[in-house]
PDB file of C-alpha atoms in Angstrom:
ATOM      1  CA  UNK A  20       5.384   1.170   0.577  1.00 45.00           C
ATOM      2  CA  UNK A  21       1.884   1.526   1.996  1.00 51.00           C
ATOM      3  CA  UNK A  22       2.216   5.316   2.230  1.00 50.00           C
ATOM      4  CA  UNK A  23       3.969   5.774  -1.134  1.00 55.00           C
ATOM      5  CA  UNK A  24       1.326   3.985  -3.217  1.00 56.00           C
ATOM      6  CA  UNK A  25      -1.572   6.295  -2.214  1.00 59.00           C
ATOM      7  CA  UNK A  26       0.623   9.375  -2.787  1.00 71.00           C
ATOM      8  CA  UNK A  27       1.584   8.151  -6.276  1.00 82.00           C
ATOM      9  CA  UNK A  28      -2.072   7.530  -7.093  1.00 86.00           C
ATOM     10  CA  UNK A  29      -2.946  11.003  -5.832  1.00 84.00           C
ATOM     11  CA  UNK A  30      -0.257  12.643  -7.974  1.00 85.00           C
ATOM     12  CA  UNK A  31      -1.285  10.638 -11.047  1.00 88.00           C
ATOM     13  CA  UNK A  32      -4.924  11.651 -10.506  1.00 90.00           C
ATOM     14  CA  UNK A  33      -3.895  15.323 -10.197  1.00 87.00           C
ATOM     15  CA  UNK A  34      -1.929  15.125 -13.446  1.00 89.00           C
ATOM     16  CA  UNK A  35      -4.820  13.448 -15.275  1.00 92.00           C
ATOM     17  CA  UNK A  36      -7.343  16.014 -14.070  1.00 91.00           C
ATOM     18  CA  UNK A  37      -5.033  18.857 -15.088  1.00 92.00           C
ATOM     19  CA  UNK A  38      -4.548  17.363 -18.568  1.00 94.00           C
ATOM     20  CA  UNK A  39      -8.329  17.118 -18.947  1.00 95.00           C
ATOM     21  CA  UNK A  40      -8.664  20.725 -17.761  1.00 94.00           C
ATOM     22  CA  UNK A  41      -6.045  21.847 -20.307  1.00 94.00           C
ATOM     23  CA  UNK A  42      -7.878  19.952 -23.062  1.00 96.00           C
ATOM     24  CA  UNK A  43     -11.207  21.616 -22.190  1.00 96.00           C
ATOM     25  CA  UNK A  44      -9.458  25.001 -21.988  1.00 95.00           C
ATOM     26  CA  UNK A  45      -8.138  24.500 -25.522  1.00 94.00           C
ATOM     27  CA  UNK A  46     -11.622  23.611 -26.794  1.00 96.00           C
ATOM     28  CA  UNK A  47     -13.044  26.720 -25.115  1.00 95.00           C
ATOM     29  CA  UNK A  48     -10.280  28.844 -26.678  1.00 93.00           C
ATOM     30  CA  UNK A  49     -11.218  27.529 -30.120  1.00 93.00           C
ATOM     31  CA  UNK A  50     -14.906  28.271 -29.571  1.00 94.00           C
ATOM     32  CA  UNK A  51     -14.157  31.811 -28.394  1.00 92.00           C
ATOM     33  CA  UNK A  52     -11.339  32.765 -30.773  1.00 89.00           C
ATOM     34  CA  UNK A  53     -12.289  31.084 -34.052  1.00 90.00           C
ATOM     35  CA  UNK A  54     -15.606  32.386 -35.339  1.00 90.00           C
ATOM     36  CA  UNK A  55     -14.745  32.576 -39.047  1.00 90.00           C
ATOM     37  CA  UNK A  56     -12.472  30.665 -41.399  1.00 87.00           C
ATOM     38  CA  UNK A  57     -10.421  33.828 -42.043  1.00 85.00           C
ATOM     39  CA  UNK A  58      -9.140  33.716 -38.468  1.00 86.00           C
ATOM     40  CA  UNK A  59      -7.470  30.341 -38.998  1.00 85.00           C
ATOM     41  CA  UNK A  60      -4.865  31.819 -41.343  1.00 78.00           C
ATOM     42  CA  UNK A  61      -3.900  34.581 -38.943  1.00 79.00           C
ATOM     43  CA  UNK A  62      -4.186  32.735 -35.621  1.00 84.00           C
ATOM     44  CA  UNK A  63      -2.510  29.476 -36.630  1.00 81.00           C
ATOM     45  CA  UNK A  64       0.948  30.884 -37.223  1.00 75.00           C
ATOM     46  CA  UNK A  65       3.226  29.607 -34.428  1.00 69.00           C
ATOM     47  CA  UNK A  66       5.476  32.637 -34.856  1.00 73.00           C
ATOM     48  CA  UNK A  67       2.509  34.891 -34.061  1.00 76.00           C
ATOM     49  CA  UNK A  68       0.536  32.738 -31.604  1.00 81.00           C
ATOM     50  CA  UNK A  69       2.570  30.174 -29.622  1.00 80.00           C
ATOM     51  CA  UNK A  70       0.583  27.005 -29.009  1.00 81.00           C
ATOM     52  CA  UNK A  71      -1.287  27.241 -32.310  1.00 85.00           C
ATOM     53  CA  UNK A  72       0.085  25.604 -35.461  1.00 78.00           C
ATOM     54  CA  UNK A  73      -0.970  24.810 -39.032  1.00 75.00           C
ATOM     55  CA  UNK A  74       0.631  22.614 -41.689  1.00 70.00           C
ATOM     56  CA  UNK A  75       3.801  24.061 -43.183  1.00 68.00           C
ATOM     57  CA  UNK A  76       5.549  23.229 -46.448  1.00 65.00           C
ATOM     58  CA  UNK A  77       8.616  21.036 -45.919  1.00 67.00           C
ATOM     59  CA  UNK A  78      10.415  19.287 -48.785  1.00 71.00           C
ATOM     60  CA  UNK A  79       7.445  19.815 -51.095  1.00 67.00           C
ATOM     61  CA  UNK A  80       4.866  18.321 -48.710  1.00 65.00           C
ATOM     62  CA  UNK A  81       2.634  19.865 -46.081  1.00 66.00           C
ATOM     63  CA  UNK A  82       3.509  18.636 -42.604  1.00 65.00           C
ATOM     64  CA  UNK A  83       2.557  19.719 -39.121  1.00 64.00           C
ATOM     65  CA  UNK A  84       5.335  21.421 -37.165  1.00 65.00           C
ATOM     66  CA  UNK A  85       6.867  19.724 -34.143  1.00 61.00           C
ATOM     67  CA  UNK A  86       4.467  19.140 -31.294  1.00 61.00           C
ATOM     68  CA  UNK A  87       6.013  18.419 -27.883  1.00 61.00           C
ATOM     69  CA  UNK A  88       4.667  15.051 -26.741  1.00 58.00           C
ATOM     70  CA  UNK A  89       7.437  13.604 -24.575  1.00 66.00           C
ATOM     71  CA  UNK A  90       6.030  13.571 -21.057  1.00 63.00           C
ATOM     72  CA  UNK A  91       9.481  12.927 -19.603  1.00 68.00           C
ATOM     73  CA  UNK A  92      11.062  15.998 -21.242  1.00 74.00           C
ATOM     74  CA  UNK A  93       9.428  19.038 -19.671  1.00 76.00           C
ATOM     75  CA  UNK A  94      11.853  21.382 -21.392  1.00 77.00           C
ATOM     76  CA  UNK A  95      10.021  20.623 -24.662  1.00 79.00           C
ATOM     77  CA  UNK A  96       6.856  22.301 -23.341  1.00 83.00           C
ATOM     78  CA  UNK A  97       7.573  26.041 -23.263  1.00 82.00           C
ATOM     79  CA  UNK A  98       5.794  29.360 -23.720  1.00 84.00           C
ATOM     80  CA  UNK A  99       7.252  29.425 -27.237  1.00 80.00           C
ATOM     81  CA  UNK A 100       5.283  26.351 -28.395  1.00 81.00           C
ATOM     82  CA  UNK A 101       2.375  25.791 -26.000  1.00 86.00           C
ATOM     83  CA  UNK A 102      -0.190  27.592 -23.865  1.00 90.00           C
ATOM     84  CA  UNK A 103      -0.073  27.234 -20.074  1.00 90.00           C
ATOM     85  CA  UNK A 104      -3.256  26.905 -18.021  1.00 91.00           C
ATOM     86  CA  UNK A 105      -3.661  27.066 -14.245  1.00 85.00           C
ATOM     87  CA  UNK A 106      -6.395  25.472 -12.200  1.00 80.00           C
ATOM     88  CA  UNK A 107      -8.687  27.814 -10.316  1.00 74.00           C
ATOM     89  CA  UNK A 108      -8.739  26.003  -6.977  1.00 65.00           C
ATOM     90  CA  UNK A 109      -5.175  24.674  -6.708  1.00 66.00           C
ATOM     91  CA  UNK A 110      -1.734  25.514  -7.981  1.00 68.00           C
ATOM     92  CA  UNK A 111      -1.832  22.784 -10.621  1.00 75.00           C
ATOM     93  CA  UNK A 112      -0.461  23.472 -14.087  1.00 81.00           C
ATOM     94  CA  UNK A 113      -0.973  22.117 -17.569  1.00 89.00           C
ATOM     95  CA  UNK A 114      -0.217  23.050 -21.159  1.00 90.00           C
ATOM     96  CA  UNK A 115      -1.820  22.568 -24.548  1.00 91.00           C
ATOM     97  CA  UNK A 116      -1.037  22.812 -28.245  1.00 89.00           C
ATOM     98  CA  UNK A 117      -3.720  23.225 -30.940  1.00 89.00           C
ATOM     99  CA  UNK A 118      -2.959  22.191 -34.521  1.00 88.00           C
ATOM    100  CA  UNK A 119      -5.227  22.974 -37.460  1.00 88.00           C
ATOM    101  CA  UNK A 120      -5.401  19.786 -39.543  1.00 87.00           C
ATOM    102  CA  UNK A 121      -7.848  20.790 -42.290  1.00 87.00           C
ATOM    103  CA  UNK A 122     -11.453  20.308 -43.322  1.00 89.00           C
ATOM    104  CA  UNK A 123     -13.285  17.036 -42.639  1.00 91.00           C
ATOM    105  CA  UNK A 124     -16.068  15.405 -44.606  1.00 88.00           C
ATOM    106  CA  UNK A 125     -16.890  15.162 -48.275  1.00 88.00           C
ATOM    107  CA  UNK A 126     -16.546  18.330 -50.352  1.00 88.00           C
ATOM    108  CA  UNK A 127     -19.604  19.604 -52.231  1.00 88.00           C
ATOM    109  CA  UNK A 128     -20.255  17.894 -55.557  1.00 89.00           C
ATOM    110  CA  UNK A 129     -20.996  21.121 -57.381  1.00 89.00           C
ATOM    111  CA  UNK A 130     -18.753  24.176 -57.253  1.00 85.00           C
ATOM    112  CA  UNK A 131     -21.816  26.360 -56.670  1.00 89.00           C
ATOM    113  CA  UNK A 132     -22.856  24.411 -53.559  1.00 89.00           C
ATOM    114  CA  UNK A 133     -21.974  25.741 -50.115  1.00 88.00           C
ATOM    115  CA  UNK A 134     -19.063  23.938 -48.472  1.00 87.00           C
ATOM    116  CA  UNK A 135     -20.425  22.859 -45.075  1.00 89.00           C
ATOM    117  CA  UNK A 136     -17.467  20.753 -44.007  1.00 91.00           C
ATOM    118  CA  UNK A 137     -16.243  21.271 -40.451  1.00 92.00           C
ATOM    119  CA  UNK A 138     -12.774  22.523 -39.574  1.00 93.00           C
ATOM    120  CA  UNK A 139     -10.661  19.981 -37.678  1.00 93.00           C
ATOM    121  CA  UNK A 140      -8.089  20.602 -34.961  1.00 93.00           C
ATOM    122  CA  UNK A 141      -5.820  18.271 -32.999  1.00 91.00           C
ATOM    123  CA  UNK A 142      -5.369  19.213 -29.348  1.00 93.00           C
ATOM    124  CA  UNK A 143      -2.478  17.821 -27.329  1.00 90.00           C
ATOM    125  CA  UNK A 144      -2.646  18.536 -23.601  1.00 92.00           C
ATOM    126  CA  UNK A 145      -0.380  17.666 -20.697  1.00 91.00           C
ATOM    127  CA  UNK A 146      -1.061  17.928 -16.987  1.00 90.00           C
ATOM    128  CA  UNK A 147       1.330  17.853 -14.046  1.00 86.00           C
ATOM    129  CA  UNK A 148       0.881  16.934 -10.409  1.00 84.00           C
ATOM    130  CA  UNK A 149       1.765  19.295  -7.590  1.00 78.00           C
ATOM    131  CA  UNK A 150       4.030  18.024  -4.841  1.00 71.00           C
ATOM    132  CA  UNK A 151       4.817  20.354  -1.974  1.00 63.00           C
ATOM    133  CA  UNK A 152       5.520  23.755  -3.524  1.00 62.00           C
ATOM    134  CA  UNK A 153       6.803  22.412  -6.862  1.00 67.00           C
ATOM    135  CA  UNK A 154       5.442  20.846 -10.006  1.00 66.00           C
ATOM    136  CA  UNK A 155       5.468  17.138  -9.289  1.00 71.00           C
ATOM    137  CA  UNK A 156       6.977  14.214 -11.110  1.00 78.00           C
ATOM    138  CA  UNK A 157       3.673  12.778 -12.352  1.00 84.00           C
ATOM    139  CA  UNK A 158       2.468  13.880 -15.776  1.00 86.00           C
ATOM    140  CA  UNK A 159      -0.411  12.829 -18.013  1.00 90.00           C
ATOM    141  CA  UNK A 160      -0.763  13.342 -21.763  1.00 90.00           C
ATOM    142  CA  UNK A 161      -4.043  13.532 -23.693  1.00 92.00           C
ATOM    143  CA  UNK A 162      -4.731  14.057 -27.376  1.00 92.00           C
ATOM    144  CA  UNK A 163      -8.083  14.761 -28.978  1.00 94.00           C
ATOM    145  CA  UNK A 164      -9.530  15.749 -32.325  1.00 94.00           C
ATOM    146  CA  UNK A 165     -11.985  18.621 -32.251  1.00 95.00           C
ATOM    147  CA  UNK A 166     -14.220  19.751 -35.127  1.00 95.00           C
ATOM    148  CA  UNK A 167     -16.061  23.004 -35.460  1.00 93.00           C
ATOM    149  CA  UNK A 168     -18.371  24.452 -38.121  1.00 90.00           C
ATOM    150  CA  UNK A 169     -17.600  28.000 -39.197  1.00 85.00           C
TER     151      UNK A 169
END
């Protein structure tokens, strides 16, 4: 018991750090890849860019497509629906999904005014521990909202 507790804490810490790294990687990807509002339409098509999603029409309402968030079901996090990141100093792995959720803030009062509202994205990131030569059993899930002016 004395030896197992520190190992579990170590694995949980690894998973948390990897989830934070995946979250920061997603923010950096947004800053680098989205420089104009026109890019949102082309980039945020999950059929074109896995790991990026925008609202889709379902039963007459716009809804966000499925985002894998079950930390116990690793088969839900694949290259088809998320982006994998690797740490630079260890063989730790994580994944992220970026969803475009719309503009935030009040719209301009006059149609001739410039619309300065920011674009909002939801980032879901998961990190895994590394035990021996395999991805470990510990995982950590983070979710954040990120806004960016374009």
